[in-house]
Amino acid sequence: MALYRILSLDGGGMRGLITAVLLERMDQAHPGFLNQIDLFAGTSTGGLLALGLASGKTTGEARQLYEALGPVVFADTLLDDVGDLGSLIGADYSIGPLKTAMEAQYGMLTLGELPKKVLVSAFDLDFQPGDAARPRAWKAKFFHNFPGPDSDASQSVVDVAIYTSVAPTYFPIYHGFIDGGVVASNPSVCALAQALHPTTGGQQLADVVVLSMGTGSNPRYLEVSEGDWGLTQWAPYLVDLMLEGSADLAEYQCRQILGERFLRLNPRLPYAIDMDQADQIPQMIEIASQFDLSEAFGWLERYF
């Protein structure tokens, strides 16, 4: 049996550091397992990791980028807060530092020039196919470098990295796109569909193996069992619900379809860590360093 191996990486902002550390530990225990990955799929911070790993970067390099650039990308200023009225009329952070960092890493590289296949989610706010018979509407967009008429091989890696990462309220809209987490914070089912599609992946279901990695499960909950809530009451929770709420759905679907050929790693966090909390870097490293990977090591032995 020729296995087709997928690595699926969730969104979560700075918590992508948790994923990077887990991958680093797994790579140390099973050197070279990432070289056997056929498709890297990612959303938001997971999209950044997927693009980096598909380009040949090591897990150590990915970790170092989070540690070095996280505090820069998620740096807010008093002047910006005043101008945005505390983010009421503007995004929390500028795209500038993120774009500068991506340009330094990838330059003019395109998706088609990556040595590995990728699938990166984003959300197009005004899909215009040039077909008068189809109305303008927003829709999910999955950038990939598979061959075919819908290939995005000519797309800039820098642009795709930003498209997938600009979460609403955190970053401004970029070229009409926002964070893929609004539709697929856990892109594992999307990656499975891409692998099975006859004109792209063309794989057999029995051959597909998926390693799905979260950025930590936040212990969020509401203590209300009933509530006649409107926009004012829901507003503080909507972005977190949107970016975190769909991950469990994708896990359930993949687990039901793939059974033992699916593994999900997602440490339960001891307290809520927001996607922009760069001040929690030491704590996130500790969480990832202490997470029990014995099941993962056994699974890698079986499928890698």
PDB file of C-alpha atoms in Angstrom:
ATOM      1  CA  MET A   1       0.000   0.000   0.000  1.00  0.00           C
ATOM      2  CA  ALA A   2       1.370   3.412  -1.011  1.00  0.00           C
ATOM      3  CA  LEU A   3       0.181   5.751   1.711  1.00  0.00           C
ATOM      4  CA  TYR A   4      -0.686   9.382   1.001  1.00  0.00           C
ATOM      5  CA  ARG A   5       0.181  11.416   4.075  1.00  0.00           C
ATOM      6  CA  ILE A   6      -1.413  14.754   4.977  1.00  0.00           C
ATOM      7  CA  LEU A   7      -0.347  17.179   7.695  1.00  0.00           C
ATOM      8  CA  SER A   8      -3.205  19.516   8.611  1.00  0.00           C
ATOM      9  CA  LEU A   9      -2.450  22.584  10.746  1.00  0.00           C
ATOM     10  CA  ASP A  10      -5.082  24.655  12.571  1.00  0.00           C
ATOM     11  CA  GLY A  11      -5.317  28.390  12.945  1.00  0.00           C
ATOM     12  CA  GLY A  12      -4.676  30.137  16.243  1.00  0.00           C
ATOM     13  CA  GLY A  13      -2.291  33.066  15.850  1.00  0.00           C
ATOM     14  CA  MET A  14       0.597  33.004  18.310  1.00  0.00           C
ATOM     15  CA  ARG A  15      -0.547  29.605  19.515  1.00  0.00           C
ATOM     16  CA  GLY A  16       1.005  28.246  16.321  1.00  0.00           C
ATOM     17  CA  LEU A  17       4.125  28.162  18.481  1.00  0.00           C
ATOM     18  CA  ILE A  18       2.567  25.203  20.314  1.00  0.00           C
ATOM     19  CA  THR A  19       2.215  23.373  17.002  1.00  0.00           C
ATOM     20  CA  ALA A  20       5.790  24.243  16.020  1.00  0.00           C
ATOM     21  CA  VAL A  21       7.210  22.898  19.287  1.00  0.00           C
ATOM     22  CA  LEU A  22       5.162  19.687  19.031  1.00  0.00           C
ATOM     23  CA  LEU A  23       6.377  19.154  15.466  1.00  0.00           C
ATOM     24  CA  GLU A  24       9.947  19.815  16.574  1.00  0.00           C
ATOM     25  CA  ARG A  25       9.652  17.153  19.273  1.00  0.00           C
ATOM     26  CA  MET A  26       8.121  14.673  16.835  1.00  0.00           C
ATOM     27  CA  ASP A  27      10.823  15.337  14.269  1.00  0.00           C
ATOM     28  CA  GLN A  28      13.510  14.767  16.885  1.00  0.00           C
ATOM     29  CA  ALA A  29      11.949  11.430  17.869  1.00  0.00           C
ATOM     30  CA  HIS A  30      11.289  10.362  14.264  1.00  0.00           C
ATOM     31  CA  PRO A  31      13.787  12.246  12.094  1.00  0.00           C
ATOM     32  CA  GLY A  32      12.653  12.879   8.563  1.00  0.00           C
ATOM     33  CA  PHE A  33       8.968  12.091   9.039  1.00  0.00           C
ATOM     34  CA  LEU A  34       8.047  15.486   7.566  1.00  0.00           C
ATOM     35  CA  ASN A  35       9.860  14.561   4.361  1.00  0.00           C
ATOM     36  CA  GLN A  36       7.213  11.878   3.867  1.00  0.00           C
ATOM     37  CA  ILE A  37       4.319  14.344   3.959  1.00  0.00           C
ATOM     38  CA  ASP A  38       2.586  14.554   0.572  1.00  0.00           C
ATOM     39  CA  LEU A  39       0.289  17.496   1.340  1.00  0.00           C
ATOM     40  CA  PHE A  40       0.692  20.323   3.845  1.00  0.00           C
ATOM     41  CA  ALA A  41      -2.648  21.983   4.638  1.00  0.00           C
ATOM     42  CA  GLY A  42      -3.064  25.012   6.864  1.00  0.00           C
ATOM     43  CA  THR A  43      -5.316  27.817   7.998  1.00  0.00           C
ATOM     44  CA  SER A  44      -4.134  31.153   9.360  1.00  0.00           C
ATOM     45  CA  THR A  45      -1.057  30.494  11.521  1.00  0.00           C
ATOM     46  CA  GLY A  46      -1.303  26.883  10.335  1.00  0.00           C
ATOM     47  CA  GLY A  47      -1.176  28.224   6.785  1.00  0.00           C
ATOM     48  CA  LEU A  48       2.060  30.009   7.603  1.00  0.00           C
ATOM     49  CA  LEU A  49       3.480  26.774   9.004  1.00  0.00           C
ATOM     50  CA  ALA A  50       2.259  24.762   6.014  1.00  0.00           C
ATOM     51  CA  LEU A  51       3.893  27.162   3.558  1.00  0.00           C
ATOM     52  CA  GLY A  52       7.118  27.189   5.560  1.00  0.00           C
ATOM     53  CA  LEU A  53       7.375  23.413   5.872  1.00  0.00           C
ATOM     54  CA  ALA A  54       6.412  22.917   2.212  1.00  0.00           C
ATOM     55  CA  SER A  55       9.219  25.295   1.240  1.00  0.00           C
ATOM     56  CA  GLY A  56      11.751  23.181   3.125  1.00  0.00           C
ATOM     57  CA  LYS A  57      12.047  25.066   6.409  1.00  0.00           C
ATOM     58  CA  THR A  58      12.755  22.977   9.480  1.00  0.00           C
ATOM     59  CA  THR A  59      10.600  22.755  12.586  1.00  0.00           C
ATOM     60  CA  GLY A  60      13.355  24.524  14.497  1.00  0.00           C
ATOM     61  CA  GLU A  61      13.282  27.418  12.048  1.00  0.00           C
ATOM     62  CA  ALA A  62       9.501  27.625  12.381  1.00  0.00           C
ATOM     63  CA  ARG A  63       9.751  27.772  16.161  1.00  0.00           C
ATOM     64  CA  GLN A  64      12.418  30.467  16.016  1.00  0.00           C
ATOM     65  CA  LEU A  65      10.232  32.584  13.730  1.00  0.00           C
ATOM     66  CA  TYR A  66       7.381  32.542  16.241  1.00  0.00           C
ATOM     67  CA  GLU A  67       9.684  33.430  19.092  1.00  0.00           C
ATOM     68  CA  ALA A  68      11.386  36.244  17.194  1.00  0.00           C
ATOM     69  CA  LEU A  69       8.571  37.694  15.135  1.00  0.00           C
ATOM     70  CA  GLY A  70       5.496  37.105  17.305  1.00  0.00           C
ATOM     71  CA  PRO A  71       6.099  40.119  19.569  1.00  0.00           C
ATOM     72  CA  VAL A  72       6.763  42.257  16.464  1.00  0.00           C
ATOM     73  CA  VAL A  73       3.703  41.163  14.470  1.00  0.00           C
ATOM     74  CA  PHE A  74       1.410  41.506  17.484  1.00  0.00           C
ATOM     75  CA  ALA A  75       2.819  44.824  18.666  1.00  0.00           C
ATOM     76  CA  ASP A  76       0.207  47.504  19.317  1.00  0.00           C
ATOM     77  CA  THR A  77       0.931  51.148  19.957  1.00  0.00           C
ATOM     78  CA  LEU A  78      -0.832  53.810  21.979  1.00  0.00           C
ATOM     79  CA  LEU A  79      -1.027  56.024  18.881  1.00  0.00           C
ATOM     80  CA  ASP A  80      -2.730  53.249  16.930  1.00  0.00           C
ATOM     81  CA  ASP A  81      -5.171  52.584  19.764  1.00  0.00           C
ATOM     82  CA  VAL A  82      -6.109  56.246  19.894  1.00  0.00           C
ATOM     83  CA  GLY A  83      -6.609  56.378  16.120  1.00  0.00           C
ATOM     84  CA  ASP A  84      -8.713  53.196  16.149  1.00  0.00           C
ATOM     85  CA  LEU A  85     -10.659  54.182  19.282  1.00  0.00           C
ATOM     86  CA  GLY A  86      -9.372  51.056  20.981  1.00  0.00           C
ATOM     87  CA  SER A  87     -10.097  48.886  17.872  1.00  0.00           C
ATOM     88  CA  LEU A  88     -13.715  50.056  17.626  1.00  0.00           C
ATOM     89  CA  ILE A  89     -13.111  51.524  14.152  1.00  0.00           C
ATOM     90  CA  GLY A  90      -9.898  49.824  13.096  1.00  0.00           C
ATOM     91  CA  ALA A  91      -7.954  46.581  13.335  1.00  0.00           C
ATOM     92  CA  ASP A  92      -5.764  45.921  16.360  1.00  0.00           C
ATOM     93  CA  TYR A  93      -2.560  45.420  14.371  1.00  0.00           C
ATOM     94  CA  SER A  94      -0.917  46.588  11.162  1.00  0.00           C
ATOM     95  CA  ILE A  95      -0.208  44.156   8.318  1.00  0.00           C
ATOM     96  CA  GLY A  96       3.189  45.823   7.789  1.00  0.00           C
ATOM     97  CA  PRO A  97       5.344  43.723  10.170  1.00  0.00           C
ATOM     98  CA  LEU A  98       3.753  40.466   8.980  1.00  0.00           C
ATOM     99  CA  LYS A  99       4.281  41.350   5.327  1.00  0.00           C
ATOM    100  CA  THR A 100       7.871  42.424   5.936  1.00  0.00           C
ATOM    101  CA  ALA A 101       8.580  39.141   7.723  1.00  0.00           C
ATOM    102  CA  MET A 102       7.016  37.069   4.926  1.00  0.00           C
ATOM    103  CA  GLU A 103       8.901  38.971   2.233  1.00  0.00           C
ATOM    104  CA  ALA A 104      12.165  38.340   4.075  1.00  0.00           C
ATOM    105  CA  GLN A 105      11.389  34.616   4.177  1.00  0.00           C
ATOM    106  CA  TYR A 106      10.037  34.030   0.668  1.00  0.00           C
ATOM    107  CA  GLY A 107      10.831  36.984  -1.589  1.00  0.00           C
ATOM    108  CA  MET A 108       9.199  36.426  -4.999  1.00  0.00           C
ATOM    109  CA  LEU A 109       8.607  32.671  -4.490  1.00  0.00           C
ATOM    110  CA  THR A 110       5.329  31.307  -5.899  1.00  0.00           C
ATOM    111  CA  LEU A 111       3.203  28.367  -4.779  1.00  0.00           C
ATOM    112  CA  GLY A 112       4.223  26.511  -7.917  1.00  0.00           C
ATOM    113  CA  GLU A 113       7.876  26.756  -6.944  1.00  0.00           C
ATOM    114  CA  LEU A 114       7.356  25.027  -3.596  1.00  0.00           C
ATOM    115  CA  PRO A 115       8.815  21.507  -3.574  1.00  0.00           C
ATOM    116  CA  LYS A 116       5.739  20.121  -1.769  1.00  0.00           C
ATOM    117  CA  LYS A 117       1.994  20.343  -2.333  1.00  0.00           C
ATOM    118  CA  VAL A 118       0.045  22.815  -0.196  1.00  0.00           C
ATOM    119  CA  LEU A 119      -3.567  23.743   0.502  1.00  0.00           C
ATOM    120  CA  VAL A 120      -4.125  27.041   2.308  1.00  0.00           C
ATOM    121  CA  SER A 121      -7.544  28.434   3.203  1.00  0.00           C
ATOM    122  CA  ALA A 122      -8.711  32.041   2.996  1.00  0.00           C
ATOM    123  CA  PHE A 123     -12.013  33.863   2.553  1.00  0.00           C
ATOM    124  CA  ASP A 124     -12.723  36.018  -0.492  1.00  0.00           C
ATOM    125  CA  LEU A 125     -14.998  38.922   0.415  1.00  0.00           C
ATOM    126  CA  ASP A 126     -16.105  39.618  -3.175  1.00  0.00           C
ATOM    127  CA  PHE A 127     -15.794  36.632  -5.478  1.00  0.00           C
ATOM    128  CA  GLN A 128     -16.004  37.884  -9.064  1.00  0.00           C
ATOM    129  CA  PRO A 129     -15.556  35.054 -11.574  1.00  0.00           C
ATOM    130  CA  GLY A 130     -16.083  37.263 -14.612  1.00  0.00           C
ATOM    131  CA  ASP A 131     -19.305  35.418 -15.380  1.00  0.00           C
ATOM    132  CA  ALA A 132     -22.354  37.653 -15.589  1.00  0.00           C
ATOM    133  CA  ALA A 133     -24.579  34.658 -14.913  1.00  0.00           C
ATOM    134  CA  ARG A 134     -23.055  34.230 -11.462  1.00  0.00           C
ATOM    135  CA  PRO A 135     -23.766  36.942  -8.875  1.00  0.00           C
ATOM    136  CA  ARG A 136     -21.070  38.583  -6.814  1.00  0.00           C
ATOM    137  CA  ALA A 137     -20.811  36.975  -3.376  1.00  0.00           C
ATOM    138  CA  TRP A 138     -18.249  36.185  -0.740  1.00  0.00           C
ATOM    139  CA  LYS A 139     -16.950  32.622  -0.588  1.00  0.00           C
ATOM    140  CA  ALA A 140     -14.267  30.341   0.772  1.00  0.00           C
ATOM    141  CA  LYS A 141     -11.039  30.150  -1.225  1.00  0.00           C
ATOM    142  CA  PHE A 142      -8.536  27.312  -0.996  1.00  0.00           C
ATOM    143  CA  PHE A 143      -5.186  28.153  -2.560  1.00  0.00           C
ATOM    144  CA  HIS A 144      -3.240  25.147  -3.830  1.00  0.00           C
ATOM    145  CA  ASN A 145      -0.389  24.260  -6.152  1.00  0.00           C
ATOM    146  CA  PHE A 146      -1.811  21.099  -7.708  1.00  0.00           C
ATOM    147  CA  PRO A 147      -1.868  21.144 -11.519  1.00  0.00           C
ATOM    148  CA  GLY A 148      -5.112  21.831 -13.297  1.00  0.00           C
ATOM    149  CA  PRO A 149      -7.369  24.676 -14.439  1.00  0.00           C
ATOM    150  CA  ASP A 150      -7.993  25.968 -10.922  1.00  0.00           C
ATOM    151  CA  SER A 151      -4.342  25.834  -9.822  1.00  0.00           C
ATOM    152  CA  ASP A 152      -2.941  28.777  -7.879  1.00  0.00           C
ATOM    153  CA  ALA A 153       0.649  27.918  -8.762  1.00  0.00           C
ATOM    154  CA  SER A 154       1.355  31.460  -9.940  1.00  0.00           C
ATOM    155  CA  GLN A 155       0.251  33.036  -6.659  1.00  0.00           C
ATOM    156  CA  SER A 156       2.873  34.666  -4.474  1.00  0.00           C
ATOM    157  CA  VAL A 157       3.657  32.748  -1.285  1.00  0.00           C
ATOM    158  CA  VAL A 158       3.837  36.085   0.540  1.00  0.00           C
ATOM    159  CA  ASP A 159       0.343  37.093  -0.554  1.00  0.00           C
ATOM    160  CA  VAL A 160      -1.204  33.716   0.271  1.00  0.00           C
ATOM    161  CA  ALA A 161       0.461  33.786   3.691  1.00  0.00           C
ATOM    162  CA  ILE A 162      -1.184  37.125   4.400  1.00  0.00           C
ATOM    163  CA  TYR A 163      -4.563  36.179   2.891  1.00  0.00           C
ATOM    164  CA  THR A 164      -4.910  33.241   5.247  1.00  0.00           C
ATOM    165  CA  SER A 165      -3.733  35.161   8.332  1.00  0.00           C
ATOM    166  CA  VAL A 166      -5.656  38.432   8.493  1.00  0.00           C
ATOM    167  CA  ALA A 167      -8.272  37.600  11.119  1.00  0.00           C
ATOM    168  CA  PRO A 168     -11.181  40.058  11.417  1.00  0.00           C
ATOM    169  CA  THR A 169     -10.615  42.783  14.037  1.00  0.00           C
ATOM    170  CA  TYR A 170      -6.980  41.689  14.465  1.00  0.00           C
ATOM    171  CA  PHE A 171      -5.676  42.735  11.029  1.00  0.00           C
ATOM    172  CA  PRO A 172      -6.993  44.841   8.126  1.00  0.00           C
ATOM    173  CA  ILE A 173      -8.512  43.250   5.013  1.00  0.00           C
ATOM    174  CA  TYR A 174      -5.801  42.419   2.449  1.00  0.00           C
ATOM    175  CA  HIS A 175      -6.525  42.402  -1.305  1.00  0.00           C
ATOM    176  CA  GLY A 176     -10.142  41.526  -0.546  1.00  0.00           C
ATOM    177  CA  PHE A 177      -9.302  38.478   1.612  1.00  0.00           C
ATOM    178  CA  ILE A 178      -9.573  37.657   5.297  1.00  0.00           C
ATOM    179  CA  ASP A 179      -8.476  34.771   7.517  1.00  0.00           C
ATOM    180  CA  GLY A 180      -9.424  31.273   6.369  1.00  0.00           C
ATOM    181  CA  GLY A 181     -10.432  30.470   9.930  1.00  0.00           C
ATOM    182  CA  VAL A 182     -13.872  31.948   9.285  1.00  0.00           C
ATOM    183  CA  VAL A 183     -14.659  28.806   7.266  1.00  0.00           C
ATOM    184  CA  ALA A 184     -12.054  26.174   8.171  1.00  0.00           C
ATOM    185  CA  SER A 185     -10.059  26.749  11.343  1.00  0.00           C
ATOM    186  CA  ASN A 186      -9.225  23.038  11.150  1.00  0.00           C
ATOM    187  CA  PRO A 187      -8.574  22.315   7.439  1.00  0.00           C
ATOM    188  CA  SER A 188      -8.234  18.531   7.712  1.00  0.00           C
ATOM    189  CA  VAL A 189     -11.477  17.693   5.869  1.00  0.00           C
ATOM    190  CA  CYS A 190     -10.621  20.245   3.177  1.00  0.00           C
ATOM    191  CA  ALA A 191      -7.243  18.576   2.717  1.00  0.00           C
ATOM    192  CA  LEU A 192      -8.879  15.156   2.557  1.00  0.00           C
ATOM    193  CA  ALA A 193     -11.283  16.396  -0.127  1.00  0.00           C
ATOM    194  CA  GLN A 194      -8.391  17.867  -2.124  1.00  0.00           C
ATOM    195  CA  ALA A 195      -6.458  14.595  -1.926  1.00  0.00           C
ATOM    196  CA  LEU A 196      -9.437  12.573  -3.130  1.00  0.00           C
ATOM    197  CA  HIS A 197     -10.465  14.889  -5.949  1.00  0.00           C
ATOM    198  CA  PRO A 198      -9.772  13.104  -9.255  1.00  0.00           C
ATOM    199  CA  THR A 199      -8.218  16.101 -11.023  1.00  0.00           C
ATOM    200  CA  THR A 200      -5.967  17.178  -8.156  1.00  0.00           C
ATOM    201  CA  GLY A 201      -4.954  14.584  -5.600  1.00  0.00           C
ATOM    202  CA  GLY A 202      -6.637  11.587  -7.203  1.00  0.00           C
ATOM    203  CA  GLN A 203      -5.912   9.384  -4.199  1.00  0.00           C
ATOM    204  CA  GLN A 204      -7.783   6.345  -2.929  1.00  0.00           C
ATOM    205  CA  LEU A 205      -9.485   6.837   0.426  1.00  0.00           C
ATOM    206  CA  ALA A 206      -7.935   3.664   1.838  1.00  0.00           C
ATOM    207  CA  ASP A 207      -4.450   5.107   1.245  1.00  0.00           C
ATOM    208  CA  VAL A 208      -4.937   8.486   2.951  1.00  0.00           C
ATOM    209  CA  VAL A 209      -3.457   9.194   6.383  1.00  0.00           C
ATOM    210  CA  VAL A 210      -4.074  12.501   8.179  1.00  0.00           C
ATOM    211  CA  LEU A 211      -2.157  14.025  11.076  1.00  0.00           C
ATOM    212  CA  SER A 212      -4.212  16.966  12.335  1.00  0.00           C
ATOM    213  CA  MET A 213      -2.645  19.437  14.767  1.00  0.00           C
ATOM    214  CA  GLY A 214      -4.417  22.094  16.783  1.00  0.00           C
ATOM    215  CA  THR A 215      -2.946  25.113  18.503  1.00  0.00           C
ATOM    216  CA  GLY A 216      -4.356  24.252  21.905  1.00  0.00           C
ATOM    217  CA  SER A 217      -7.939  23.877  23.061  1.00  0.00           C
ATOM    218  CA  ASN A 218      -9.016  26.996  24.924  1.00  0.00           C
ATOM    219  CA  PRO A 219     -11.213  26.387  27.998  1.00  0.00           C
ATOM    220  CA  ARG A 220     -13.860  28.866  26.902  1.00  0.00           C
ATOM    221  CA  TYR A 221     -17.475  28.509  27.995  1.00  0.00           C
ATOM    222  CA  LEU A 222     -20.543  30.534  28.874  1.00  0.00           C
ATOM    223  CA  GLU A 223     -22.283  30.019  32.191  1.00  0.00           C
ATOM    224  CA  VAL A 224     -25.719  30.817  30.776  1.00  0.00           C
ATOM    225  CA  SER A 225     -28.094  27.953  29.921  1.00  0.00           C
ATOM    226  CA  GLU A 226     -30.722  30.256  28.461  1.00  0.00           C
ATOM    227  CA  GLY A 227     -30.522  33.821  27.186  1.00  0.00           C
ATOM    228  CA  ASP A 228     -32.403  36.121  24.862  1.00  0.00           C
ATOM    229  CA  TRP A 229     -29.196  37.648  23.531  1.00  0.00           C
ATOM    230  CA  GLY A 230     -28.748  40.207  20.808  1.00  0.00           C
ATOM    231  CA  LEU A 231     -25.716  41.696  19.099  1.00  0.00           C
ATOM    232  CA  THR A 232     -24.513  43.584  22.178  1.00  0.00           C
ATOM    233  CA  GLN A 233     -24.369  40.425  24.299  1.00  0.00           C
ATOM    234  CA  TRP A 234     -22.878  38.204  21.588  1.00  0.00           C
ATOM    235  CA  ALA A 235     -20.341  40.713  20.222  1.00  0.00           C
ATOM    236  CA  PRO A 236     -17.511  39.927  22.699  1.00  0.00           C
ATOM    237  CA  TYR A 237     -17.619  36.234  21.752  1.00  0.00           C
ATOM    238  CA  LEU A 238     -18.324  36.221  18.015  1.00  0.00           C
ATOM    239  CA  VAL A 239     -14.753  36.284  16.691  1.00  0.00           C
ATOM    240  CA  ASP A 240     -13.623  33.476  19.016  1.00  0.00           C
ATOM    241  CA  LEU A 241     -16.713  31.421  18.160  1.00  0.00           C
ATOM    242  CA  MET A 242     -16.062  31.949  14.461  1.00  0.00           C
ATOM    243  CA  LEU A 243     -12.352  31.116  14.539  1.00  0.00           C
ATOM    244  CA  GLU A 244     -12.454  28.258  17.071  1.00  0.00           C
ATOM    245  CA  GLY A 245     -15.933  26.776  16.779  1.00  0.00           C
ATOM    246  CA  SER A 246     -15.554  24.674  13.627  1.00  0.00           C
ATOM    247  CA  ALA A 247     -12.420  22.745  14.592  1.00  0.00           C
ATOM    248  CA  ASP A 248     -14.308  19.984  16.416  1.00  0.00           C
ATOM    249  CA  LEU A 249     -16.599  19.444  13.419  1.00  0.00           C
ATOM    250  CA  ALA A 250     -13.667  18.699  11.110  1.00  0.00           C
ATOM    251  CA  GLU A 251     -12.144  16.376  13.701  1.00  0.00           C
ATOM    252  CA  TYR A 252     -15.385  14.413  13.986  1.00  0.00           C
ATOM    253  CA  GLN A 253     -15.751  14.099  10.222  1.00  0.00           C
ATOM    254  CA  CYS A 254     -12.173  12.945   9.643  1.00  0.00           C
ATOM    255  CA  ARG A 255     -12.271  10.498  12.532  1.00  0.00           C
ATOM    256  CA  GLN A 256     -15.484   8.928  11.238  1.00  0.00           C
ATOM    257  CA  ILE A 257     -14.127   8.640   7.685  1.00  0.00           C
ATOM    258  CA  LEU A 258     -10.536   7.577   8.359  1.00  0.00           C
ATOM    259  CA  GLY A 259     -10.672   5.774  11.698  1.00  0.00           C
ATOM    260  CA  GLU A 260      -7.190   4.844  12.924  1.00  0.00           C
ATOM    261  CA  ARG A 261      -5.584   6.559   9.933  1.00  0.00           C
ATOM    262  CA  PHE A 262      -6.487   9.882  11.540  1.00  0.00           C
ATOM    263  CA  LEU A 263      -4.667  11.362  14.532  1.00  0.00           C
ATOM    264  CA  ARG A 264      -5.566  14.643  16.203  1.00  0.00           C
ATOM    265  CA  LEU A 265      -3.137  16.422  18.529  1.00  0.00           C
ATOM    266  CA  ASN A 266      -4.523  19.424  20.386  1.00  0.00           C
ATOM    267  CA  PRO A 267      -3.299  20.097  23.945  1.00  0.00           C
ATOM    268  CA  ARG A 268      -5.928  21.313  26.387  1.00  0.00           C
ATOM    269  CA  LEU A 269      -4.763  24.690  27.636  1.00  0.00           C
ATOM    270  CA  PRO A 270      -4.807  25.370  31.392  1.00  0.00           C
ATOM    271  CA  TYR A 271      -6.302  28.808  30.735  1.00  0.00           C
ATOM    272  CA  ALA A 272      -7.470  30.763  27.702  1.00  0.00           C
ATOM    273  CA  ILE A 273      -4.653  32.100  25.526  1.00  0.00           C
ATOM    274  CA  ASP A 274      -5.762  34.509  22.828  1.00  0.00           C
ATOM    275  CA  MET A 275      -4.218  34.418  19.377  1.00  0.00           C
ATOM    276  CA  ASP A 276      -2.328  37.697  19.900  1.00  0.00           C
ATOM    277  CA  GLN A 277      -0.811  36.991  23.321  1.00  0.00           C
ATOM    278  CA  ALA A 278       2.871  37.068  22.446  1.00  0.00           C
ATOM    279  CA  ASP A 279       3.607  37.604  26.133  1.00  0.00           C
ATOM    280  CA  GLN A 280       2.651  33.939  26.674  1.00  0.00           C
ATOM    281  CA  ILE A 281       5.541  32.537  24.612  1.00  0.00           C
ATOM    282  CA  PRO A 282       7.323  30.874  27.585  1.00  0.00           C
ATOM    283  CA  GLN A 283       4.064  29.364  28.817  1.00  0.00           C
ATOM    284  CA  MET A 284       3.162  28.007  25.372  1.00  0.00           C
ATOM    285  CA  ILE A 285       6.598  26.417  25.001  1.00  0.00           C
ATOM    286  CA  GLU A 286       6.163  24.758  28.392  1.00  0.00           C
ATOM    287  CA  ILE A 287       2.682  23.462  27.484  1.00  0.00           C
ATOM    288  CA  ALA A 288       3.953  21.954  24.219  1.00  0.00           C
ATOM    289  CA  SER A 289       7.098  20.563  25.839  1.00  0.00           C
ATOM    290  CA  GLN A 290       5.122  18.724  28.527  1.00  0.00           C
ATOM    291  CA  PHE A 291       2.347  17.386  26.296  1.00  0.00           C
ATOM    292  CA  ASP A 292       2.321  13.568  26.167  1.00  0.00           C
ATOM    293  CA  LEU A 293       3.282  12.463  22.649  1.00  0.00           C
ATOM    294  CA  SER A 294       3.530   8.724  23.305  1.00  0.00           C
ATOM    295  CA  GLU A 295       0.391   8.026  21.240  1.00  0.00           C
ATOM    296  CA  ALA A 296       1.741  10.184  18.431  1.00  0.00           C
ATOM    297  CA  PHE A 297       5.080   8.384  18.416  1.00  0.00           C
ATOM    298  CA  GLY A 298       3.331   5.008  18.133  1.00  0.00           C
ATOM    299  CA  TRP A 299       1.101   6.324  15.337  1.00  0.00           C
ATOM    300  CA  LEU A 300       4.131   7.623  13.439  1.00  0.00           C
ATOM    301  CA  GLU A 301       5.794   4.230  13.752  1.00  0.00           C
ATOM    302  CA  ARG A 302       2.719   2.653  12.184  1.00  0.00           C
ATOM    303  CA  TYR A 303       2.133   5.064   9.311  1.00  0.00           C
ATOM    304  CA  PHE A 304       5.539   6.610   8.642  1.00  0.00           C
TER     305      PHE A 304
END
